[in-house]
Every structure is written in C-alpha cells, then in structure tokens.
Amino acid sequence: MSAVKTITVDGTFHMKRGAISRPTQAYECWGELSSAKDNAVLIFTGLSPSAHAASSPADPSAGWWEDMLGPAKPIDTNRYFVICVNSLGSCFGSTGPASVDPDSGEFYRLNFPVLTVEDIACAAGHVLDHYGINQVHTVLGSSMGGMTALAFALLHPERCRRLVSISSAARSLPFSIALRSLQREIIRKDEAWQNGEYDLNGHGPISGMRLARKLGMITYRSAAEWAERFGRERATDRIEEDNGFGIDFEVESYLESHANRFIGSFDANCYLYLSRAMDLFDAADQGGSLSASFSQLKLEAAMVIGVESDFLFPVHQQEELALALQEHTSSVTFKRMASIQGHDSFLVDMDRFRPAVAEFF
Amino acid sequence: MSAVKTITVDGTFHMKRGAISRPTQAYECWGELSSAKDNAVLIFTGLSPSAHAASSPADPSAGWWEDMLGPAKPIDTNRYFVICVNSLGSCFGSTGPASVDPDSGEFYRLNFPVLTVEDIACAAGHVLDHYGINQVHTVLGSSMGGMTALAFALLHPERCRRLVSISSAARSLPFSIALRSLQREIIRKDEAWQNGEYDLNGHGPISGMRLARKLGMITYRSAAEWAERFGRERATDRIEEDNGFGIDFEVESYLESHANRFIGSFDANCYLYLSRAMDLFDAADQGGSLSASFSQLKLEAAMVIGVESDFLFPVHQQEELALALQEHTSSVTFKRMASIQGHDSFLVDMDRFRPAVAEFF
C-alpha cells in the first residue's frame, strides 16, 4: 500500500541550470486543509528519505519521522494539513535522473540538469498551487531538507509564515563538501556505474553505493555514541577467513548491516545529484551575504535546532543561521541539543526533539 | 642518496599471531651514541612515513619531521643519538607483506602474519641490541607511533627511561576503527587489488588507494582549518566536463593533488596490515586495565600531547593515557594543544610543538 500522491508540473520546468519537461512531484499528506487554507505545514526531507514521513490509513507502515508527526503528536495532524515532498531529483515518485524524459522517451541518467536545492524547493511549490495554498503555516526541513526549507522561504517569502530548520546549514563548508565529494567518487569509480549507464532494473554500482553508505553512517553518528555503544566489542558474526581484513569488531558489523539495508533502495545517479546539490547550496547566493539574503524574508517566527555532536552540519553553522535570521525576524528560537547521536539525532533522540518541535507548534 | 641502514634479525621472529624468518629492520640514525650508551632516542612513526625523519649528510633531502630533529633542534642530535625505525610491515626497507619470504622465495603478500603494534615495537628492539643499547633515554612516537612507543615501554619496561606520546591513544575506539575499516574495504573492493596478488612492480589498486588516501586526508585535518583555508572557493582547475561531478571546489582539488602524490609510494597490502594493527591495539591487553598494564612501567618521566581539533585520536584519549600513566610515573606532563590542523598538527603546527618537545628534552 502506498499513500504517495503525485502532481505533474505543466510545460517546461525551469531549473537553475537547465530545464525539464512536465516533471512529477511526489508527496504524502496528513490531516485536513482548513477552509481558510492557513494550516499547511510543508516538510522537506534529507537526502535519502521518501515522502513517507509517517503512517496513514492509506499506508500504515511506520514513516521516517513516525514519532514526530500524527494525531496529537508534536506536529499534530488533527490541527495541521501536513505535506511531505519527495525531493525533485530523488527516486521515490518524483522526477529525477532515474526517470524517463518525456521528450526523448529515454531515461535522463546524466542528462538530467545539474540539480540545486532551489530547484527542489521550487518544484514543491507546485503542490501548494495544486491545493490553492497561498501561504504555509510553517515550512520545515532537517539536514538537506533544512537547506530546502530555507531556499523555499527565500524564493517565496510571501508564502512562508514560519520556518523550522533542524541540523542543517545556510551553506555547505569544505569539510562536508569533501566527505560528499569522496562518497560520489567512490560510486563513480565503481566500474558497474558505467558512467551512469547501468541497468536501472539491475544491480548498478552496488559496491560503490555500499561503501558510500558506510561513510555516510560514519558521518551521521558520533564517536562518543559509538564508544558507549560498541567500545571494542568483537562482532558475533566475525569473518575470520577474509585474510584478517573482514568483520572483526562490532562497529564493523553494524556498518555492514546498515549498508546492506540501504542497497537496492536508492538509485546511484539520484544519489550523486542530490549530494552535489547540497555542496552547491549557499543561502548568501541570493543577496551576497546571509543578512542581505534574509532581508527579503517575511517570517513571523523561526526555530533553528542544532546538535553539539553533529560534525557534518556542526552546531556553529546552526547558530550562524539563527543569528542571521534574527536580524530580520522578530521571533527566532535557537536550540542547542546535547544529544550524542550526531547528525542523526533528530531521527532518534526523540526525548529531546519531540518537546522542542511541540513547543514551536 | 639514502641514509637507510638495516639489520637482520637472526632465525625466527615470533610475532603475536605467527612467525617470520630473518626479517629486516630498516632505520636511520643521527648524532653519536655516547660511550655510556645512555643518550639514545627511539622514534616510531605513524602509518605511512619512512625512517627518514630528518636530513643528514648521507641523505640531505628534508625528512618528515625536519623541523623537530637535528643539530640544535628540539630533539638535538648534538646531544642525542636518535634512531627512527621504519615499522615492521611497512615497505621502506623493513620486512612486510611486499617483501620476499626467505623460506619460500615468494612475496609474503597476504601470507604475512597478522601484524600487531607489539610486533613493530619488538622488531625495533633488535636495532638497540645491534648498538648494545640496554636502555633508551626516550622512546617517542606520534599517531600509530605513539601506540608503538607505548607498546615498546610495556614490552621492555627496563629499556625505557622516558616516554613521549603525541596525538596517539592507549587503544583504538570504534570511530577510528570504522574509518580505517572503510579505508581497507575501499582498497580491497578495487578489482585491481586481486585479493592481494597484484603485480608489485605494476599498478596495483591505485583507485582504491587514492580514495582511501582522500578519506585519510579528511580525517587528518579539521573542519575549522578547511573552513578558514578553503571556504567555498572554487578550484582554478575545475573539471566541468565530468558530468558536474568532477573537481569544482578548491577542497576537492586539494584532496586530488594529495591523493596523486601518495600513489605509487605505498604498497597496498602493507597499508592494510598497518591499518589493522592500529585497530587491534589496546594497551590494557597487557594487564586487563590501563592501570594494571602500566604498573609494570619503570618510566622516570612521560609527556603526552593531544590536539583539541584531532577527531581521529581525540584529545580525551590522550588525557586518559596521561592520567593512567600518572598512577605509576612520578613526572607526567600532559599538553593540550589548541592547534586547528587536527591530527596532522604535530607535522605542521611547529610553533606549538617545537617548544613543547624542546622543553621535555
């Protein structure tokens, strides 16, 4: 069962660095739109999740933010009409490199234009148009989704009353660019990638995707959490025979099982495009500086949440974002979380994140 | 010109998990051994350097620690007889997986026994025997070399008067194990690795080695340094044609040039063995706990240096090491450096490291 809905954008969709024809925008929604159409919450996701943020009668399987979103939950679907979009360029219903170009009848693959966070934000606006929503109550995003939420507010100031940015940043800095660049190179160096021309129904660059996912897992958590959780425990499924270089420590077994779960669920070319889109994002592009960019915003309130143990999107970047927002927004809340689960804290440290989000809503 | 000297260990060299015949131990030395043979300083290196720590008449090229070691430098070769060893298992003169097994006449490759830090320490002891040095003035090591220096002091308490451990740790924790495990897997997944049977005079797993080196570079520096140094600068040698996924940012160009320099200089199998040796090290192995292990030590003095921005060998691990040493050593100095160059600081932040090392000597 799927709760995924789609809309198709008419005609040509102009992107920052190219154009595509009649793209599909996939999304899921929860709750009821009020007659005044003033209770919409728009959620943008990180790189890899689908639009299935939470269960619903149409799809009772748990979503990636199940504890946060639903009736009487912090984002209360009894009060709000919540839309979560699958990012343009992704592969869970929205048009991306793994989709067929309606003009040529061929898969886009690397003929898909360079993707930017602004393009993802812009495509989502068409879902609001579909419902006749002029202004959202809140636009919210975590990780890459926080960049997209900010891009949406900058592109459409009049459409956003409130903004929530979680474990995100106003721009990518060289450390995270280096990590993502290496993940992409690992995938591209896998011979099975075939310069993007792998069989889309077949295996593709599985080895490269597994290694890139392991690097991702390393950057999504924290050394402190792993020291507590794994220490120097040896794996129960040690692979002794692999020349001493196989699975020995518990942390190696953990990475292996996570990589195995990811494989097959995400298209390699889509991963490359979304990953690069994050590198390219800089909210100061709109005005020369964050302050100049943000002077266009018409937000009533904003909340920025950062996590001390996050080294992919470090907390000083959330602080910078909050301070720049404060120059032009009357009510800005900055929450610095002591979670030890690193970048992924917003997905797992619900004891800290649920009250923070509930308070804002 | 080379200043590398070698000794050969007679007969069978027993390792922690196997044995090899008549291994060679390569080293360089500087200064003169005193008649009392009490002025020797033994240096162990990190994973990749050779024994060429500094220039000498026999090899005037700059060494990897040129600013630290020499006449009137912090480790003053006018006063000390300094020996730097190339680690057993490496490929700069010492026996390792890229060497020929004298018993079979074949290259060891993956038939080399599992390597441990204790084996590296033990092999170096034979250089001291060669010179008739019963006790060293100081054993010193940085990064992996700090582990080896500690292992040497634990294996031969009566041979060590003083110990210096720089940016190292008493044991590997899961975060660094995960990073090294991923580096090894990246190399092993390169088809050119051929399960270790690549042509030793040919190319080998160049692609895997380049990617592993890039990951290494990311973990050797810090996000703060790169933010200052590169920001969001675009590379002057942008590679636009590579589907938008090539070199775009300056930090990507930096990683590329470093990876290119490393290639060809280090044997892939040696890298795998040395990398795994670090994971396996736990100074508590000797006694059940660090305190129990360290009770055997007979040190007069020790210095432990850590760097706040080092996330591969985090400063809390150096603090843990210093505190455990303090229980059994009368004079222990712990220096917490504010360098922003991360793990590599001891190679580059000479303004902080030279005075600290000079003070100890």
XYZ file of C-alpha atoms in Angstrom:
722
model
C 0.000 0.000 0.000
C 1.226 3.444 -0.795
C -0.008 6.839 0.277
C 2.114 8.611 -2.318
C 0.266 11.193 -4.409
C 1.697 12.981 -7.394
C 1.137 16.129 -9.348
C 2.601 16.923 -12.738
C 4.011 20.358 -13.466
C 2.659 21.637 -16.776
C 5.014 22.543 -19.591
C 8.662 23.339 -19.049
C 10.081 23.403 -15.539
C 12.968 25.851 -15.467
C 15.783 24.835 -13.168
C 18.697 26.968 -12.044
C 20.967 25.309 -14.592
C 18.668 23.801 -17.207
C 15.087 22.755 -17.799
C 12.974 19.596 -17.889
C 9.531 18.894 -19.260
C 6.467 18.113 -17.189
C 8.186 16.780 -14.035
C 6.285 14.767 -11.457
C 6.309 15.895 -7.851
C 5.523 13.099 -5.374
C 4.272 13.799 -1.846
C 2.227 12.426 1.008
C -0.165 14.365 3.191
C -1.862 14.025 6.555
C -4.720 15.915 8.229
C -7.251 18.271 6.669
C -6.695 21.572 4.947
C -8.750 24.246 6.726
C -11.311 26.220 4.769
C -9.081 29.305 5.113
C -6.203 27.155 3.790
C -3.981 28.538 6.529
C -2.923 25.405 8.373
C -0.475 23.808 5.906
C 2.905 22.533 7.071
C 5.390 21.756 4.319
C 8.188 19.292 5.152
C 11.390 18.805 3.161
C 13.495 15.686 3.780
C 17.175 14.872 3.981
C 18.975 13.261 1.070
C 17.634 9.739 1.241
C 14.122 9.580 2.783
C 10.930 9.285 0.768
C 7.808 11.386 1.359
C 6.600 8.695 3.789
C 7.319 10.641 6.955
C 4.539 8.932 8.920
C 1.896 6.237 8.672
C -1.626 6.943 7.493
C -4.723 4.856 6.745
C -3.522 4.598 3.140
C -0.085 3.327 4.249
C 0.037 2.066 7.829
C 3.776 1.296 7.700
C 5.880 3.458 10.011
C 7.395 6.550 8.398
C 10.851 8.000 8.881
C 9.539 10.558 11.429
C 6.730 8.482 12.866
C 7.184 9.769 16.423
C 7.014 13.397 15.350
C 4.039 13.520 13.034
C 0.456 12.344 13.548
C -2.686 12.921 15.622
C -1.736 14.524 18.985
C 1.959 14.299 18.114
C 4.327 17.325 18.072
C 3.302 18.120 14.506
C -0.352 17.469 15.198
C -2.256 16.264 12.155
C -5.521 16.974 13.992
C -4.624 20.644 13.643
C -2.406 20.881 10.591
C -2.534 19.785 6.986
C 0.956 18.353 6.599
C 2.619 17.793 3.240
C 5.945 15.994 2.924
C 7.512 16.066 -0.531
C 9.921 13.634 -2.132
C 12.703 15.872 -3.414
C 12.939 16.571 -7.113
C 15.922 14.502 -8.297
C 15.132 11.658 -5.905
C 13.708 8.269 -6.876
C 10.575 7.770 -4.781
C 7.999 9.084 -7.199
C 9.431 12.482 -8.089
C 11.215 13.062 -11.381
C 14.951 12.585 -11.254
C 17.873 11.026 -13.119
C 16.186 7.587 -12.890
C 13.029 8.886 -14.622
C 12.125 8.890 -18.308
C 12.463 12.206 -20.115
C 9.020 12.599 -21.731
C 10.577 14.497 -24.638
C 13.046 11.805 -25.648
C 11.449 8.701 -24.161
C 14.873 7.867 -22.686
C 15.927 7.747 -19.059
C 17.522 11.024 -18.024
C 20.526 9.497 -16.231
C 23.319 12.093 -16.524
C 21.322 14.167 -18.996
C 19.326 15.416 -16.032
C 20.349 19.054 -15.473
C 22.607 19.933 -12.538
C 20.252 19.872 -9.567
C 20.150 22.626 -6.954
C 18.355 22.885 -3.629
C 16.443 25.833 -5.074
C 15.026 23.555 -7.809
C 13.758 21.110 -5.173
C 12.095 23.974 -3.292
C 10.549 25.364 -6.456
C 9.068 22.040 -7.558
C 7.385 21.618 -4.160
C 5.641 24.965 -4.623
C 3.522 23.347 -7.318
C 1.961 21.038 -4.719
C 0.836 24.119 -2.797
C -0.600 25.558 -6.018
C -2.494 22.319 -6.562
C -4.277 22.807 -3.214
C -4.656 26.562 -3.670
C -2.471 27.236 -0.639
C -1.059 30.738 -0.871
C 0.892 30.635 2.341
C 2.096 27.802 4.567
C 1.806 27.980 8.330
C 5.304 26.506 8.611
C 7.966 25.221 6.245
C 10.224 22.705 7.986
C 13.234 20.679 6.993
C 16.024 18.625 8.520
C 19.545 18.127 7.131
C 19.377 18.790 3.364
C 15.674 19.489 3.941
C 16.623 22.424 6.152
C 18.527 23.910 3.245
C 15.498 23.331 1.012
C 13.122 24.904 3.531
C 15.378 27.957 3.701
C 15.616 28.094 -0.097
C 11.814 27.892 -0.286
C 11.421 30.799 2.142
C 13.952 32.842 0.153
C 12.330 32.067 -3.217
C 8.786 32.646 -1.932
C 8.938 34.983 1.070
C 5.231 35.716 0.938
C 4.346 32.027 1.076
C 6.083 31.337 4.418
C 4.873 32.477 7.831
C 7.206 30.351 9.918
C 10.368 28.312 9.387
C 11.931 25.378 11.235
C 15.476 24.334 10.346
C 16.880 21.222 12.026
C 20.526 20.061 11.884
C 21.055 21.972 8.672
C 23.094 24.936 7.468
C 22.871 28.122 5.435
C 25.703 26.880 3.227
C 27.982 23.892 2.779
C 31.505 24.202 4.161
C 34.574 22.389 2.779
C 34.623 19.577 5.322
C 31.162 18.292 4.398
C 31.820 19.023 0.719
C 34.963 16.853 0.937
C 33.067 13.979 2.537
C 30.275 14.076 -0.025
C 32.724 14.512 -2.895
C 34.514 11.363 -1.740
C 31.244 9.440 -1.477
C 30.414 10.409 -5.051
C 33.866 9.495 -6.308
C 33.615 6.085 -4.618
C 30.377 5.455 -6.523
C 31.719 6.801 -9.815
C 34.887 4.705 -9.521
C 32.812 1.510 -9.242
C 33.060 0.036 -12.731
C 29.432 -1.045 -12.515
C 28.428 2.622 -12.507
C 29.340 2.701 -16.221
C 29.297 6.463 -16.370
C 25.676 6.418 -15.261
C 24.530 3.945 -17.905
C 23.992 0.959 -15.576
C 20.894 -1.209 -15.913
C 18.234 0.607 -13.879
C 16.408 -2.655 -13.177
C 19.620 -4.468 -12.389
C 22.378 -4.084 -9.915
C 24.218 -0.873 -10.741
C 27.208 0.233 -8.661
C 26.283 -1.778 -5.554
C 29.799 -1.936 -4.202
C 30.300 1.817 -4.520
C 26.900 2.528 -3.008
C 27.635 0.250 -0.042
C 30.959 1.979 0.643
C 29.437 5.449 0.252
C 26.652 4.454 2.650
C 29.186 3.272 5.223
C 30.969 6.617 5.004
C 27.572 8.256 5.387
C 26.816 6.245 8.528
C 30.180 7.271 10.000
C 29.336 10.940 9.453
C 25.728 10.659 10.659
C 26.632 9.488 14.164
C 29.292 10.462 16.680
C 32.448 8.973 18.141
C 31.031 9.403 21.646
C 27.898 7.417 20.855
C 29.891 4.582 19.287
C 32.381 4.450 22.149
C 29.433 3.952 24.527
C 27.555 1.581 22.275
C 30.275 -0.596 20.785
C 33.518 0.056 22.686
C 35.985 -2.543 21.495
C 33.422 -5.354 21.396
C 34.129 -8.030 18.843
C 31.361 -8.951 16.391
C 29.429 -12.150 16.947
C 29.479 -12.701 13.192
C 33.259 -12.309 12.827
C 34.534 -13.227 9.404
C 37.927 -14.690 10.249
C 38.639 -16.218 6.881
C 38.790 -12.963 4.937
C 42.552 -12.515 5.388
C 42.042 -10.845 8.741
C 40.507 -7.834 6.997
C 36.836 -8.793 7.218
C 34.392 -8.164 10.043
C 36.145 -8.303 13.412
C 34.779 -5.501 15.589
C 31.124 -4.944 16.416
C 31.228 -1.497 14.784
C 32.246 -3.119 11.502
C 29.300 -5.490 11.715
C 26.985 -2.541 12.390
C 28.187 -0.667 9.299
C 27.851 -3.819 7.217
C 24.243 -4.406 8.186
C 23.307 -0.751 7.561
C 24.960 -0.762 4.153
C 23.160 -3.955 3.207
C 19.798 -2.456 4.149
C 20.364 0.650 2.023
C 21.314 -1.162 -1.149
C 18.671 -1.512 -3.786
C 16.541 1.205 -2.229
C 18.304 4.200 -3.725
C 19.322 4.938 -7.307
C 23.013 5.776 -7.660
C 22.629 8.642 -10.132
C 19.919 10.246 -7.977
C 22.275 9.982 -5.017
C 25.019 11.770 -6.954
C 22.714 14.616 -7.997
C 21.209 15.198 -4.554
C 24.612 15.000 -2.898
C 26.100 17.626 -5.220
C 23.041 19.860 -4.756
C 23.966 20.185 -1.063
C 27.529 21.244 -1.895
C 26.256 23.946 -4.226
C 23.864 25.488 -1.708
C 24.733 28.852 -0.232
C 21.854 30.950 1.095
C 24.028 34.043 0.618
C 23.827 33.497 -3.162
C 20.505 35.365 -3.121
C 21.955 38.598 -1.762
C 25.720 38.456 -1.382
C 25.583 37.820 2.356
C 23.247 35.907 4.644
C 21.994 39.165 6.118
C 21.283 40.655 2.694
C 19.564 37.452 1.535
C 17.455 37.214 4.656
C 16.272 40.816 4.441
C 13.708 39.578 1.890
C 12.150 37.098 4.304
C 8.690 37.794 5.726
C 8.786 35.263 8.538
C 6.800 35.769 11.742
C 8.835 33.204 13.617
C 11.641 30.729 13.127
C 13.256 27.939 15.101
C 16.739 26.595 14.454
C 17.876 23.393 16.144
C 21.463 22.143 16.186
C 23.205 19.240 17.868
C 26.553 19.567 19.641
C 27.843 16.180 18.471
C 26.932 16.758 14.797
C 30.156 17.157 12.816
C 28.566 17.004 9.362
C 26.312 20.014 9.994
C 28.111 21.480 13.029
C 26.165 23.440 15.605
C 28.115 26.642 14.948
C 26.502 26.680 11.490
C 23.027 26.492 13.036
C 23.994 29.298 15.380
C 25.171 31.385 12.424
C 21.860 30.709 10.681
C 19.841 31.659 13.767
C 21.798 34.881 14.273
C 21.344 35.913 10.647
C 17.613 35.143 10.795
C 17.310 37.209 13.977
C 18.330 40.340 12.110
C 15.112 40.235 10.104
C 12.670 38.072 12.060
C 11.089 39.158 15.342
C 10.921 35.735 16.964
C 13.822 33.334 16.449
C 14.428 30.417 18.788
C 17.789 28.669 18.738
C 18.016 25.284 20.427
C 21.359 23.669 21.052
C 20.854 19.972 21.775
C 23.288 17.903 23.850
C 22.328 14.700 22.009
C 25.238 12.324 21.427
C 23.813 10.702 18.276
C 25.387 13.278 15.973
C 23.671 14.394 12.783
C 21.036 11.641 13.062
C 19.849 12.852 16.486
C 16.636 14.330 15.072
C 15.659 10.819 13.966
C 16.471 9.032 17.205
C 16.748 11.375 20.195
C 13.008 11.860 20.440
C 13.144 12.781 24.141
C 14.893 16.000 23.192
C 13.383 16.680 19.770
C 9.697 15.994 20.407
C 9.284 18.676 23.124
C 11.252 21.222 21.092
C 9.118 20.771 17.994
C 5.882 20.544 20.017
C 6.669 23.831 21.729
C 7.123 25.609 18.398
C 3.809 24.304 17.046
C 71.102 9.001 -1.837
C 69.720 7.083 1.065
C 70.642 7.102 4.721
C 68.666 3.957 5.420
C 70.518 1.269 7.348
C 69.249 -2.206 8.003
C 69.801 -5.023 10.416
C 68.589 -8.573 10.006
C 67.049 -10.440 12.902
C 68.592 -13.883 13.205
C 66.462 -17.001 12.999
C 62.729 -16.973 13.605
C 60.996 -13.763 14.650
C 57.978 -14.649 16.719
C 55.045 -12.335 16.242
C 51.915 -12.134 18.358
C 49.975 -14.155 15.813
C 52.576 -16.023 13.780
C 56.250 -16.013 12.888
C 58.553 -14.967 10.065
C 62.158 -15.806 9.257
C 65.080 -13.419 9.420
C 63.167 -10.108 8.991
C 64.950 -6.922 8.054
C 64.522 -3.852 10.244
C 65.270 -0.588 8.434
C 66.161 2.607 10.306
C 68.025 5.882 10.069
C 70.094 7.468 12.797
C 71.509 10.877 13.646
C 74.095 12.045 16.198
C 76.599 9.976 18.153
C 75.994 7.283 20.699
C 77.712 8.249 23.957
C 80.305 5.932 25.439
C 77.887 5.125 28.265
C 75.278 4.370 25.589
C 72.720 6.366 27.553
C 71.708 9.063 25.080
C 69.566 7.092 22.604
C 66.182 8.377 21.461
C 63.988 5.864 19.655
C 61.303 7.242 17.344
C 58.329 5.305 15.987
C 56.378 6.761 13.064
C 52.752 6.981 12.043
C 51.306 4.605 9.453
C 52.842 5.972 6.283
C 56.235 7.697 6.906
C 59.584 6.091 6.273
C 62.520 6.189 8.715
C 63.665 9.415 7.031
C 62.549 11.762 9.795
C 65.239 14.342 9.022
C 68.047 15.131 6.619
C 71.635 14.016 7.214
C 74.899 14.160 5.255
C 74.024 10.755 3.805
C 70.595 11.982 2.674
C 70.228 15.767 2.575
C 66.574 15.652 1.487
C 64.138 17.020 4.073
C 62.590 14.401 6.338
C 59.006 14.176 7.585
C 59.945 15.854 10.909
C 62.749 18.069 9.639
C 61.902 20.980 11.932
C 61.953 18.831 15.057
C 65.083 16.786 14.674
C 68.695 17.883 14.045
C 71.590 19.857 15.494
C 70.254 22.451 17.960
C 66.682 21.478 17.180
C 64.155 20.333 19.835
C 65.417 16.758 19.570
C 69.040 17.871 19.475
C 71.276 15.483 17.556
C 74.333 17.218 19.055
C 73.233 15.661 22.349
C 71.261 12.575 21.436
C 71.772 9.507 19.293
C 68.426 9.376 17.515
C 67.099 6.270 15.797
C 63.921 6.337 13.715
C 62.668 2.941 12.577
C 60.578 2.037 9.580
C 57.788 -0.061 11.068
C 57.843 -3.798 10.557
C 55.101 -4.464 7.984
C 55.843 -1.242 6.093
C 57.556 -1.013 2.705
C 60.525 1.351 3.145
C 63.225 -1.200 3.859
C 61.651 -3.203 6.682
C 60.153 -6.615 6.049
C 56.446 -6.578 5.309
C 53.805 -8.044 3.017
C 55.656 -6.619 -0.033
C 58.867 -8.480 0.937
C 60.078 -11.901 -0.133
C 59.708 -14.687 2.420
C 63.258 -16.144 2.566
C 61.858 -19.588 3.335
C 59.655 -19.845 0.271
C 61.277 -17.340 -2.063
C 57.800 -15.917 -2.696
C 56.449 -12.500 -1.764
C 54.579 -12.663 1.526
C 51.536 -10.685 0.389
C 48.614 -11.952 2.500
C 50.701 -14.826 3.859
C 52.360 -12.283 6.127
C 51.057 -12.969 9.662
C 48.504 -10.632 11.216
C 50.582 -7.626 12.284
C 50.283 -6.025 15.716
C 51.759 -2.847 17.147
C 53.626 -5.027 19.655
C 55.404 -6.812 16.766
C 56.580 -3.465 15.370
C 57.886 -2.480 18.813
C 59.620 -5.805 19.299
C 61.411 -5.713 15.928
C 62.797 -2.250 16.720
C 64.372 -3.644 19.891
C 66.808 -5.545 17.685
C 68.273 -2.247 16.460
C 69.031 -1.332 20.063
C 70.660 -4.758 20.543
C 72.782 -4.102 17.472
C 74.212 -0.986 19.135
C 74.412 -2.590 22.568
C 71.924 -0.070 23.953
C 70.345 -1.515 27.088
C 68.137 1.447 27.832
C 66.899 4.371 25.755
C 66.840 7.893 27.105
C 63.429 8.392 25.485
C 61.064 6.409 23.318
C 58.828 8.716 21.299
C 56.033 8.210 18.829
C 53.270 10.132 17.108
C 49.924 8.761 15.891
C 50.376 4.983 15.352
C 53.967 5.560 16.518
C 52.665 6.664 19.911
C 50.934 3.309 20.242
C 54.177 1.574 19.264
C 56.225 3.627 21.737
C 53.788 2.660 24.497
C 53.868 -0.985 23.417
C 57.677 -0.866 23.485
C 57.681 0.530 27.023
C 55.222 -2.158 28.129
C 57.162 -4.998 26.479
C 60.556 -3.764 27.721
C 59.969 -1.670 30.877
C 63.641 -1.784 31.843
C 64.703 -0.419 28.470
C 62.738 2.865 28.697
C 63.573 5.791 30.934
C 61.210 8.298 29.368
C 58.226 8.240 27.022
C 56.676 10.832 24.681
C 53.304 10.082 23.117
C 51.948 12.570 20.579
C 48.419 12.569 19.116
C 48.056 8.907 19.878
C 45.961 6.692 22.145
C 46.159 3.782 24.534
C 43.611 1.900 22.437
C 41.570 2.281 19.275
C 37.934 3.263 19.684
C 35.126 2.325 17.281
C 35.027 5.630 15.400
C 38.629 5.376 14.199
C 38.227 1.619 13.688
C 35.221 2.317 11.443
C 37.152 4.870 9.383
C 40.145 2.576 8.901
C 37.920 -0.413 8.227
C 36.236 1.564 5.458
C 39.588 2.618 4.003
C 40.667 -1.019 3.874
C 37.401 -2.123 2.321
C 37.696 0.570 -0.349
C 41.141 -0.836 -1.279
C 40.002 -4.457 -1.138
C 36.957 -3.703 -3.303
C 39.194 -2.297 -6.060
C 39.326 -5.146 -8.564
C 42.989 -4.373 -9.208
C 43.763 -5.464 -5.630
C 43.178 -9.048 -6.804
C 42.997 -10.401 -3.278
C 46.500 -9.087 -2.668
C 48.025 -10.757 -5.736
C 48.539 -7.573 -7.793
C 51.778 -7.000 -9.691
C 54.151 -5.475 -7.124
C 56.098 -3.692 -9.840
C 52.974 -2.552 -11.598
C 49.981 -0.522 -10.687
C 48.010 -2.423 -8.064
C 44.792 -0.985 -6.615
C 45.559 2.638 -7.461
C 41.952 3.746 -7.498
C 41.252 2.214 -4.089
C 44.463 3.650 -2.645
C 43.612 7.119 -3.937
C 40.138 7.018 -2.385
C 41.476 5.638 0.912
C 44.081 8.392 0.961
C 41.423 11.043 0.426
C 39.463 9.672 3.364
C 42.704 9.734 5.337
C 43.308 13.390 4.455
C 39.776 14.237 5.606
C 40.439 12.607 8.993
C 43.937 14.073 9.411
C 42.816 17.700 9.316
C 39.888 19.600 10.782
C 36.718 21.255 9.571
C 37.802 24.530 11.184
C 41.121 24.616 9.330
C 39.456 23.913 5.990
C 36.735 26.496 6.546
C 39.472 29.108 7.064
C 41.690 27.818 4.282
C 39.260 26.951 1.514
C 35.851 28.323 2.453
C 33.630 27.897 -0.599
C 36.367 28.856 -3.058
C 36.073 27.234 -6.454
C 39.079 25.376 -7.861
C 41.138 27.026 -10.559
C 41.440 23.625 -12.238
C 37.699 22.942 -12.299
C 36.798 19.889 -14.329
C 33.459 20.931 -15.746
C 33.130 18.190 -18.314
C 32.962 15.301 -15.876
C 29.139 15.377 -15.646
C 29.268 18.057 -12.976
C 30.732 15.559 -10.518
C 34.428 16.293 -11.023
C 36.577 18.922 -9.349
C 34.545 22.038 -8.599
C 35.538 23.304 -5.142
C 39.075 24.130 -4.027
C 38.889 21.497 -1.288
C 38.249 18.832 -3.935
C 41.308 19.970 -5.856
C 43.382 19.823 -2.657
C 42.328 16.229 -1.950
C 43.022 15.270 -5.554
C 46.568 16.589 -5.509
C 47.344 14.912 -2.170
C 45.978 11.586 -3.366
C 48.047 11.809 -6.529
C 51.231 12.445 -4.526
C 50.640 9.412 -2.298
C 50.108 6.931 -5.100
C 52.989 4.712 -6.021
C 54.780 5.456 -2.766
C 52.980 2.980 -0.556
C 52.229 -0.698 -1.055
C 48.538 -1.539 -0.690
C 48.957 -4.760 1.295
C 51.361 -3.047 3.700
C 48.781 -0.321 4.177
C 46.112 -2.899 5.026
C 48.322 -4.650 7.602
C 49.476 -1.471 9.351
C 45.951 -0.062 9.383
C 44.528 -3.192 11.008
C 47.382 -3.246 13.533
C 46.120 0.074 14.917
C 42.588 -1.280 15.350
C 43.900 -4.260 17.293
C 45.973 -2.213 19.744
C 44.765 -1.935 23.319
C 47.382 -1.180 25.956
C 45.073 -2.741 28.547
C 45.636 -6.129 26.881
C 48.825 -6.453 28.921
C 47.078 -6.312 32.274
C 43.307 -6.178 31.961
C 43.140 -2.417 32.528
C 45.383 0.513 31.628
C 46.310 0.960 35.268
C 47.228 -2.706 35.678
C 49.236 -2.677 32.442
C 51.065 0.492 33.371
C 52.046 -0.801 36.813
C 54.886 -2.668 35.058
C 56.358 0.519 33.625
C 59.629 1.858 35.015
C 59.459 5.337 33.487
C 61.127 8.327 35.116
C 59.094 10.795 33.095
C 56.489 10.928 30.363
C 54.890 13.577 28.198
C 51.556 13.171 26.438
C 50.469 15.716 23.837
C 46.990 15.932 22.367
C 45.288 18.330 19.989
C 41.794 19.684 20.557
C 40.814 19.573 16.885
C 42.002 15.957 16.356
C 38.956 13.766 15.854
C 40.844 10.639 14.755
C 42.839 10.421 18.005
C 40.695 12.715 20.162
C 42.277 14.658 22.998
C 40.203 12.885 25.646
C 42.101 9.720 24.752
C 45.450 11.453 25.365
C 44.106 12.734 28.658
C 43.058 9.199 29.602
C 46.553 7.964 28.717
C 48.242 10.720 30.757
C 46.047 10.048 33.795
C 46.745 6.312 33.673
C 50.499 6.938 33.327
C 50.387 9.302 36.296
C 49.354 6.479 38.584
C 52.741 4.824 38.141
C 55.121 7.531 36.902
C 56.330 10.375 39.081
C 56.572 13.006 36.364
C 53.881 13.102 33.695
C 53.242 16.199 31.604
C 50.018 16.491 29.645
C 49.852 19.154 26.942
C 46.564 20.056 25.344
C 47.237 21.940 22.117
C 44.768 24.402 20.585
C 46.090 23.753 17.058
C 43.391 23.763 14.381
C 45.183 21.377 11.993
C 43.644 18.276 13.576
C 45.545 15.018 13.783
C 48.328 16.319 11.499
C 49.140 19.254 13.801
C 52.375 17.645 15.036
C 53.639 17.764 11.435
C 52.678 21.352 10.709
C 51.971 23.435 13.812
C 55.657 23.766 14.669
C 55.123 26.956 16.679
C 53.288 24.926 19.274
C 55.044 21.573 19.002
C 58.700 22.615 18.859
C 58.712 24.361 22.275
C 56.760 21.523 23.905
C 59.176 18.850 22.670
C 62.242 21.034 23.382
C 61.102 21.564 26.955
C 60.854 17.834 27.555
C 64.337 17.166 26.182
